[in-house]
Amino acid sequence: MARRTKDEAEKTRNAILDAAEKVFYKSGVARTSLEQIAAAAGVTRGAVYWHFRDKIELCEAMWKRVFLPQEDVLEQLAASASDTPLDDLMKAFSHSLKLMASDKQRHRVISILMLRCEYVDDMSAIMERRLQCKDRMLGRCVRMFERAKKLKMLAPGWTPRMAATCLQALMSGLIINGLEGRKSFDLAKSGPACVEAFFRSIRA
């Protein structure tokens, strides 16, 4: 019985998160209330508050479902002793762009965080968490580029932090282009091609 209750609670939590993604994507975070999310999920307002204290906590759980797996991959790469750090990074970031192009949930969540959320007043806490996530991922990339530099794979003039910062900026720009939905830009093809071109430019 306890197991069933736990499973039901997890099912309800996921239903709320699924509904939040759809409502946030359609109406934006600031204009959406927890009552609207409850109605979309087919649960009571109390059920939403039982799982999530407020929209900040809900948004955090929403993006963790998308970003934690990617963070874990980067952490594993940064902690490994691979002798191909540049290839490893290139493949990881190219794969993440292809995933975003094909995974509707990932596309929806990233669009909410980057284009449909006003980071003012209480919601500024979401921006703070976004920046913390961004800093963690930057740090892991720096560690990978530091290994590449020790292996004499990094071209002269490039520091590990400069390479990591440029890669992060490139990814942000490609993702924004993908979210804008321009027919002239195919994220699944052009995204990885741009990432590969970047890595060619920094190789010794």
XYZ file of N, CA and C in Angstrom:
612
model
N 0.837 -1.208 0.000
C 0.000 0.000 0.000
C 0.872 1.258 0.000
N 1.967 1.225 0.819
C 2.856 2.383 0.885
C 3.513 2.629 -0.460
N 3.895 1.517 -1.117
C 4.533 1.633 -2.427
C 3.569 2.244 -3.440
N 2.318 1.799 -3.379
C 1.314 2.318 -4.297
C 1.100 3.812 -4.064
N 1.041 4.206 -2.785
C 0.856 5.613 -2.453
C 2.020 6.453 -2.973
N 3.231 5.931 -2.834
C 4.418 6.644 -3.313
C 4.386 6.764 -4.830
N 4.010 5.690 -5.511
C 3.918 5.707 -6.974
C 2.856 6.701 -7.445
N 1.725 6.725 -6.735
C 0.655 7.643 -7.106
C 1.092 9.095 -6.913
N 1.840 9.356 -5.845
C 2.328 10.711 -5.578
C 3.303 11.148 -6.679
N 4.162 10.226 -7.096
C 5.117 10.538 -8.160
C 4.403 10.769 -9.485
N 3.359 9.980 -9.714
C 2.562 10.143 -10.939
C 1.879 11.512 -10.949
N 1.334 11.912 -9.801
C 0.689 13.222 -9.697
C 1.698 14.340 -9.895
N 2.868 14.196 -9.287
C 3.923 15.213 -9.427
C 4.325 15.392 -10.890
N 4.494 14.278 -11.592
C 4.874 14.357 -13.002
C 3.760 14.957 -13.851
N 2.517 14.654 -13.501
C 1.385 15.225 -14.231
C 1.351 16.746 -14.061
N 1.662 17.208 -12.856
C 1.700 18.646 -12.594
C 2.826 19.303 -13.399
N 3.983 18.653 -13.425
C 5.112 19.193 -14.184
C 4.808 19.221 -15.681
N 4.195 18.164 -16.174
C 3.824 18.123 -17.596
C 2.853 19.250 -17.941
N 1.860 19.454 -17.056
C 0.874 20.510 -17.281
C 1.538 21.885 -17.206
N 2.454 22.057 -16.250
C 3.144 23.349 -16.102
C 3.931 23.688 -17.360
N 4.602 22.697 -17.912
C 5.367 22.926 -19.144
C 4.467 23.468 -20.249
N 3.322 22.844 -20.419
C 2.418 23.235 -21.508
C 1.808 24.622 -21.270
N 1.400 24.885 -20.022
C 0.770 26.174 -19.734
C 1.807 27.304 -19.759
N 2.978 27.067 -19.175
C 4.050 28.070 -19.213
C 4.439 28.383 -20.655
N 4.515 27.342 -21.484
C 4.919 27.522 -22.875
C 3.885 28.363 -23.630
N 2.630 28.146 -23.323
C 1.559 28.865 -24.026
C 1.386 30.284 -23.517
N 1.436 30.463 -22.196
C 1.076 31.764 -21.623
C 2.228 32.513 -20.969
N 3.381 31.868 -20.809
C 4.484 32.494 -20.094
C 4.381 32.212 -18.608
N 5.488 32.331 -17.911
C 5.517 31.998 -16.484
C 4.795 33.047 -15.643
N 5.063 34.327 -15.913
C 4.497 35.391 -15.083
C 2.973 35.420 -15.132
N 2.393 35.092 -16.274
C 0.939 35.196 -16.442
C 0.209 33.913 -16.048
N 0.940 32.929 -15.602
C 0.331 31.652 -15.240
C 0.253 31.503 -13.721
N -0.891 31.062 -13.231
C -1.063 30.832 -11.791
C -1.006 29.335 -11.507
N -0.759 28.995 -10.263
C -0.748 27.590 -9.876
C -2.144 26.983 -10.018
N -3.169 27.821 -9.903
C -4.541 27.337 -10.097
C -4.749 26.881 -11.541
N -4.206 27.618 -12.487
C -4.309 27.230 -13.897
C -3.580 25.916 -14.154
N -2.436 25.759 -13.520
C -1.664 24.525 -13.686
C -2.425 23.346 -13.088
N -3.042 23.562 -11.936
C -3.830 22.502 -11.301
C -4.966 22.063 -12.217
N -5.659 23.037 -12.830
C -6.763 22.715 -13.728
C -6.271 21.938 -14.940
N -5.123 22.340 -15.479
C -4.567 21.662 -16.656
C -4.123 20.242 -16.322
N -3.683 20.041 -15.078
C -3.214 18.711 -14.658
C -4.358 17.825 -14.186
N -5.537 18.420 -13.973
C -6.673 17.649 -13.490
C -6.557 17.289 -12.027
N -5.908 18.181 -11.244
C -5.752 17.939 -9.807
C -6.231 19.177 -9.053
N -6.297 19.071 -7.747
C -6.710 20.209 -6.932
C -5.541 21.171 -6.720
N -5.852 22.397 -6.366
C -4.801 23.365 -6.059
C -3.962 22.874 -4.878
N -4.632 22.211 -3.929
C -3.915 21.680 -2.772
C -2.882 20.654 -3.170
N -3.181 19.858 -4.200
C -2.227 18.850 -4.659
C -0.979 19.511 -5.220
N -1.178 20.629 -5.927
C -0.021 21.355 -6.470
C 0.837 21.892 -5.329
N 0.188 22.497 -4.317
C 0.937 23.064 -3.196
C 1.575 21.978 -2.321
N 1.027 20.775 -2.365
C 1.629 19.691 -1.586
C 2.983 19.292 -2.189
N 3.075 19.366 -3.522
C 4.313 18.980 -4.209
C 5.268 20.150 -4.421
N 4.705 21.360 -4.600
C 5.538 22.516 -4.919
C 5.087 23.730 -4.108
N 6.038 24.357 -3.446
C 5.714 25.492 -2.577
C 5.229 26.703 -3.380
N 5.853 26.915 -4.559
C 5.500 28.076 -5.384
C 5.979 27.843 -6.813
N 5.822 28.848 -7.665
C 6.223 28.705 -9.060
C 7.732 28.557 -9.211
N 8.484 29.139 -8.291
C 9.937 29.026 -8.341
C 10.354 27.564 -8.186
N 9.781 26.907 -7.178
C 10.103 25.497 -6.939
C 9.630 24.627 -8.100
N 8.501 24.980 -8.674
C 7.959 24.248 -9.818
C 8.869 24.402 -11.037
N 9.308 25.621 -11.299
C 10.219 25.863 -12.427
C 11.547 25.125 -12.244
N 12.027 25.117 -11.009
C 13.298 24.439 -10.740
C 13.177 22.940 -11.018
N 12.083 22.342 -10.575
C 11.873 20.911 -10.822
C 11.706 20.642 -12.316
N 11.064 21.565 -13.001
C 10.825 21.417 -14.436
C 12.138 21.383 -15.204
N 13.055 22.321 -14.877
C 14.293 22.343 -15.653
C 15.255 21.226 -15.222
N 15.146 20.762 -13.973
C 16.020 19.666 -13.543
C 15.757 18.401 -14.352
N 14.500 18.200 -14.753
C 14.169 17.014 -15.551
C 14.905 17.046 -16.888
N 15.252 18.240 -17.356
C 15.920 18.382 -18.649
C 17.431 18.551 -18.506
N 17.852 19.376 -17.536
C 19.261 19.739 -17.467
C 20.137 18.802 -16.639
N 19.584 18.143 -15.637
C 20.419 17.278 -14.799
C 21.118 16.172 -15.590
N 20.436 15.488 -16.523
C 21.140 14.459 -17.306
C 22.336 15.024 -18.067
N 22.180 16.229 -18.629
C 23.281 16.853 -19.362
C 24.411 17.239 -18.413
N 24.057 17.755 -17.233
C 25.068 18.087 -16.238
C 25.839 16.845 -15.815
N 25.125 15.736 -15.648
C 25.763 14.493 -15.232
C 26.770 14.014 -16.271
N 26.414 14.137 -17.542
C 27.324 13.723 -18.618
C 28.596 14.558 -18.575
N 28.443 15.873 -18.429
C 29.619 16.745 -18.376
C 30.481 16.458 -17.147
N 29.836 16.174 -16.020
C 30.582 15.862 -14.803
C 31.389 14.582 -14.979
N 30.787 13.589 -15.600
C 31.500 12.330 -15.851
C 32.685 12.550 -16.783
N 32.482 13.368 -17.813
C 33.575 13.652 -18.741
C 34.695 14.420 -18.042
N 34.310 15.423 -17.236
C 35.310 16.239 -16.548
C 36.102 15.420 -15.530
N 35.454 14.412 -14.951
C 36.119 13.584 -13.932
C 36.916 12.433 -14.543
N 36.731 12.191 -15.821
C 37.410 11.063 -16.457
C 38.852 11.430 -16.794
N 39.618 10.424 -17.181
C 41.016 10.648 -17.573
C 41.173 10.431 -19.067
N 40.148 10.763 -19.820
C 40.159 10.558 -21.262
C 41.301 11.339 -21.920
N 41.914 10.742 -22.933
C 42.968 11.439 -23.667
C 42.428 12.085 -24.943
N 41.082 12.158 -25.044
C 40.457 12.831 -26.189
C 39.420 13.842 -25.685
N 39.822 14.780 -24.821
C 38.848 15.708 -24.217
C 38.111 16.579 -25.238
N 38.787 17.001 -26.298
C 38.129 17.851 -27.285
C 37.071 17.073 -28.059
N 37.395 15.858 -28.440
C 36.406 15.025 -29.139
C 35.224 14.713 -28.233
N 35.526 14.438 -26.965
C 34.460 14.119 -26.010
C 33.494 15.293 -25.847
N 34.057 16.492 -25.704
C 33.217 17.685 -25.556
C 32.408 17.959 -26.822
N 33.062 17.854 -27.960
C 32.389 18.120 -29.227
C 31.201 17.179 -29.413
N 31.398 15.907 -29.141
C 30.318 14.933 -29.289
C 29.185 15.208 -28.303
N 29.529 15.557 -27.056
C 28.512 15.806 -26.031
C 27.638 17.007 -26.394
N 28.263 18.092 -26.851
C 27.485 19.296 -27.170
C 26.724 19.143 -28.480
N 27.306 18.447 -29.441
C 26.576 18.191 -30.695
C 25.343 17.343 -30.415
N 25.518 16.354 -29.549
C 24.394 15.475 -29.198
C 23.297 16.256 -28.490
N 23.670 17.179 -27.618
C 22.660 17.946 -26.881
C 21.834 18.820 -27.830
N 22.465 19.343 -28.893
C 21.726 20.148 -29.870
C 20.769 19.278 -30.684
N 21.231 18.097 -31.058
C 20.358 17.177 -31.797
C 19.175 16.755 -30.930
N 19.432 16.552 -29.632
C 18.365 16.190 -28.696
C 17.321 17.294 -28.615
N 17.791 18.535 -28.518
C 16.854 19.640 -28.410
C 16.000 19.757 -29.662
N 16.600 19.464 -30.814
C 15.864 19.563 -32.069
C 14.798 18.474 -32.195
N 15.041 17.322 -31.561
C 14.124 16.188 -31.717
C 13.221 15.940 -30.515
N 13.618 16.427 -29.340
C 12.876 16.180 -28.101
C 11.966 17.366 -27.803
N 10.662 17.181 -27.953
C 9.712 18.279 -27.765
C 9.726 18.818 -26.337
N 9.889 17.921 -25.370
C 9.904 18.379 -23.974
C 11.109 19.271 -23.709
N 12.275 18.847 -24.164
C 13.490 19.643 -23.976
C 13.346 21.015 -24.654
N 12.832 20.997 -25.869
C 12.630 22.245 -26.614
C 11.676 23.166 -25.858
N 10.605 22.591 -25.322
C 9.586 23.375 -24.615
C 10.166 23.995 -23.341
N 10.885 23.206 -22.548
C 11.424 23.698 -21.276
C 12.468 24.785 -21.509
N 13.367 24.571 -22.455
C 14.401 25.565 -22.731
C 13.775 26.849 -23.263
N 12.731 26.710 -24.070
C 12.030 27.887 -24.585
C 11.393 28.672 -23.445
N 10.807 27.972 -22.478
C 10.197 28.630 -21.318
C 11.254 29.418 -20.550
N 12.398 28.784 -20.282
C 13.430 29.406 -19.463
C 14.108 30.575 -20.165
N 14.258 30.487 -21.489
C 15.005 31.508 -22.207
C 14.127 32.603 -22.822
N 12.871 32.274 -23.132
C 12.040 33.234 -23.858
C 10.707 33.557 -23.193
N 10.270 32.747 -22.245
C 8.920 32.924 -21.708
C 8.882 33.117 -20.195
N 9.975 33.590 -19.639
C 10.029 33.813 -18.194
C 10.608 35.200 -17.913
N 9.858 36.023 -17.168
C 10.320 37.351 -16.790
C 11.028 37.242 -15.440
N 12.320 37.492 -15.444
C 13.117 37.298 -14.238
C 13.116 38.563 -13.375
N 11.935 38.894 -12.840
C 11.792 40.065 -11.973
C 11.091 39.638 -10.683
N 11.243 40.485 -9.664
C 10.623 40.227 -8.357
C 10.979 38.824 -7.858
N 9.978 38.037 -7.437
C 10.263 36.713 -6.884
C 10.911 35.783 -7.905
N 10.575 35.982 -9.190
C 11.096 35.091 -10.218
C 12.582 35.303 -10.482
N 13.174 36.343 -9.890
C 14.612 36.555 -10.066
C 15.401 35.391 -9.474
N 14.767 34.659 -8.554
C 15.432 33.489 -7.966
C 15.677 32.413 -9.023
N 14.799 32.351 -10.027
C 14.992 31.384 -11.105
C 16.230 31.738 -11.909
N 16.434 33.027 -12.180
C 17.626 33.463 -12.896
C 18.879 33.103 -12.109
N 18.824 33.283 -10.789
C 19.979 32.948 -9.954
C 20.322 31.464 -10.076
N 19.300 30.613 -10.078
C 19.542 29.185 -10.216
C 20.056 28.847 -11.618
N 19.539 29.550 -12.625
C 20.018 29.359 -13.996
C 21.498 29.700 -14.096
N 21.888 30.813 -13.463
C 23.285 31.244 -13.505
C 24.183 30.254 -12.766
N 23.669 29.697 -11.673
C 24.448 28.693 -10.938
C 24.688 27.465 -11.800
N 23.642 27.035 -12.512
C 23.762 25.891 -13.421
C 24.758 26.211 -14.531
N 24.653 27.412 -15.087
C 25.554 27.843 -16.157
C 27.001 27.857 -15.679
N 27.228 28.342 -14.460
C 28.585 28.401 -13.905
C 29.141 26.997 -13.676
N 28.290 26.091 -13.210
C 28.755 24.708 -12.997
C 29.205 24.077 -14.314
N 28.401 24.275 -15.344
C 28.723 23.682 -16.641
C 29.964 24.336 -17.241
N 30.110 25.647 -17.030
C 31.313 26.329 -17.506
C 32.546 25.761 -16.819
N 32.454 25.548 -15.511
C 33.579 24.998 -14.764
C 33.988 23.627 -15.262
N 33.016 22.801 -15.598
C 33.326 21.466 -16.104
C 33.991 21.542 -17.472
N 33.541 22.479 -18.296
C 34.164 22.657 -19.613
C 35.598 23.154 -19.457
N 35.813 24.070 -18.518
C 37.171 24.573 -18.282
C 38.095 23.416 -17.912
N 37.627 22.524 -17.068
C 38.448 21.376 -16.681
C 38.801 20.507 -17.883
N 37.843 20.347 -18.798
C 38.103 19.562 -20.008
C 39.139 20.255 -20.899
N 39.013 21.560 -21.041
C 39.965 22.301 -21.870
C 41.338 22.373 -21.207
N 41.382 22.374 -19.882
C 42.668 22.335 -19.175
C 43.397 21.024 -19.479
N 42.628 19.947 -19.541
C 43.241 18.665 -19.888
C 43.753 18.691 -21.325
N 42.961 19.297 -22.218
C 43.384 19.406 -23.617
C 44.675 20.219 -23.727
N 44.778 21.282 -22.939
C 45.988 22.112 -22.963
C 47.205 21.320 -22.480
N 47.032 20.531 -21.423
C 48.140 19.714 -20.915
C 48.585 18.684 -21.949
N 47.618 18.212 -22.740
C 47.928 17.241 -23.787
C 48.385 17.919 -25.079
N 48.559 19.247 -25.009
C 49.027 20.054 -26.149
C 48.078 19.964 -27.346
N 46.782 19.909 -27.049
C 45.771 19.840 -28.101
C 45.149 21.205 -28.406
N 45.370 22.171 -27.500
C 44.746 23.474 -27.652
C 45.667 24.392 -28.455
N 45.099 25.075 -29.449
C 45.884 25.956 -30.323
C 46.460 27.124 -29.526
N 47.611 27.657 -29.947
C 48.213 28.815 -29.270
C 47.233 29.986 -29.239
N 47.259 30.728 -28.148
C 46.377 31.880 -28.014
C 45.068 31.563 -27.313
N 44.754 30.292 -27.193
C 43.522 29.884 -26.514
C 43.839 29.449 -25.087
N 43.141 30.052 -24.126
C 43.228 29.575 -22.750
C 42.019 28.682 -22.505
N 42.094 27.782 -21.538
C 40.947 26.917 -21.236
C 39.676 27.704 -20.944
N 39.783 28.773 -20.164
C 38.579 29.545 -19.828
C 38.029 30.276 -21.049
N 38.910 30.792 -21.889
C 38.444 31.475 -23.097
C 37.705 30.493 -24.003
N 38.262 29.299 -24.173
C 37.628 28.285 -25.028
C 36.264 27.896 -24.459
N 36.201 27.696 -23.139
C 34.949 27.293 -22.497
C 33.899 28.395 -22.609
N 34.324 29.655 -22.434
C 33.392 30.784 -22.529
C 32.852 30.926 -23.949
N 33.714 30.780 -24.937
C 33.284 30.888 -26.333
C 32.339 29.744 -26.703
N 32.631 28.552 -26.212
C 31.760 27.407 -26.489
C 30.382 27.631 -25.879
N 30.351 28.129 -24.660
C 29.068 28.386 -23.995
C 28.273 29.457 -24.743
N 28.959 30.506 -25.210
C 28.281 31.571 -25.954
C 27.763 31.035 -27.296
N 28.556 30.201 -27.948
C 28.135 29.603 -29.216
C 26.883 28.763 -29.017
N 26.874 27.947 -27.969
C 25.718 27.099 -27.704
C 24.469 27.936 -27.435
N 24.620 29.007 -26.658
C 23.468 29.866 -26.353
C 22.900 30.468 -27.631
N 23.786 30.937 -28.515
C 23.333 31.531 -29.764
C 22.638 30.524 -30.661
N 23.183 29.319 -30.764
C 22.570 28.281 -31.583
C 21.201 27.884 -31.039
N 21.108 27.773 -29.714
C 19.842 27.391 -29.098
C 18.777 28.466 -29.338
N 19.165 29.738 -29.182
C 18.215 30.826 -29.442
C 17.727 30.767 -30.885
N 18.643 30.545 -31.830
C 18.249 30.430 -33.237
C 17.267 29.278 -33.431
N 17.518 28.170 -32.726
C 16.626 27.024 -32.831
C 15.255 27.311 -32.256
N 15.214 28.064 -31.161
C 13.940 28.385 -30.509
C 13.107 29.362 -31.327
N 13.782 30.183 -32.130
C 13.055 31.176 -32.928
C 12.258 30.533 -34.054
N 12.587 29.300 -34.381
C 11.801 28.562 -35.365
C 11.950 29.020 -36.800
N 13.083 29.597 -37.139
C 13.299 30.027 -38.520
C 13.481 28.817 -39.434
N 12.775 28.835 -40.550
C 12.859 27.724 -41.491
C 14.236 27.634 -42.141
N 14.942 28.761 -42.177
C 16.261 28.784 -42.802
C 17.346 28.200 -41.911
N 16.989 27.901 -40.651
C 17.986 27.370 -39.707
C 17.539 26.019 -39.186
N 18.283 24.984 -39.534
C 17.993 23.622 -39.084
C 18.943 23.289 -37.936
N 18.447 23.342 -36.701
C 19.301 23.145 -35.528
C 19.969 21.779 -35.536
N 19.246 20.752 -35.957
C 19.786 19.388 -35.937
C 20.994 19.242 -36.850
N 21.042 20.021 -37.952
C 22.161 19.923 -38.894
C 23.174 21.055 -38.699
N 22.673 22.284 -38.673
C 23.560 23.440 -38.589
C 24.220 23.549 -37.213
N 23.497 23.184 -36.158
C 24.048 23.268 -34.813
C 25.319 22.450 -34.649
N 25.259 21.138 -34.858
C 26.463 20.309 -34.737
C 27.568 20.736 -35.705
N 27.206 21.194 -36.894
C 28.215 21.640 -37.865
C 28.981 22.847 -37.323
N 28.268 23.780 -36.678
C 28.918 24.949 -36.084
C 29.814 24.548 -34.914
N 29.350 23.620 -34.110
C 30.157 23.135 -32.979
C 31.432 22.473 -33.487
N 31.323 21.647 -34.514
C 32.500 20.991 -35.091
C 33.475 22.008 -35.665
N 32.951 23.060 -36.314
C 33.808 24.106 -36.868
C 34.557 24.836 -35.741
N 33.858 25.065 -34.629
C 34.507 25.716 -33.479
C 35.668 24.871 -32.967
N 35.450 23.583 -32.826
C 36.500 22.734 -32.298
C 37.670 22.600 -33.282
N 37.384 22.673 -34.570
C 38.492 22.672 -35.537
C 39.352 23.914 -35.371
N 38.710 25.028 -35.049
C 39.432 26.304 -34.937
C 40.315 26.385 -33.705
N 40.038 25.583 -32.685
C 40.832 25.697 -31.449
C 41.853 24.562 -31.298
N 41.859 23.638 -32.224
C 42.813 22.529 -32.128
C 44.224 22.974 -32.531
N 45.186 22.455 -31.832
C 46.580 22.758 -32.150
C 46.926 22.180 -33.511
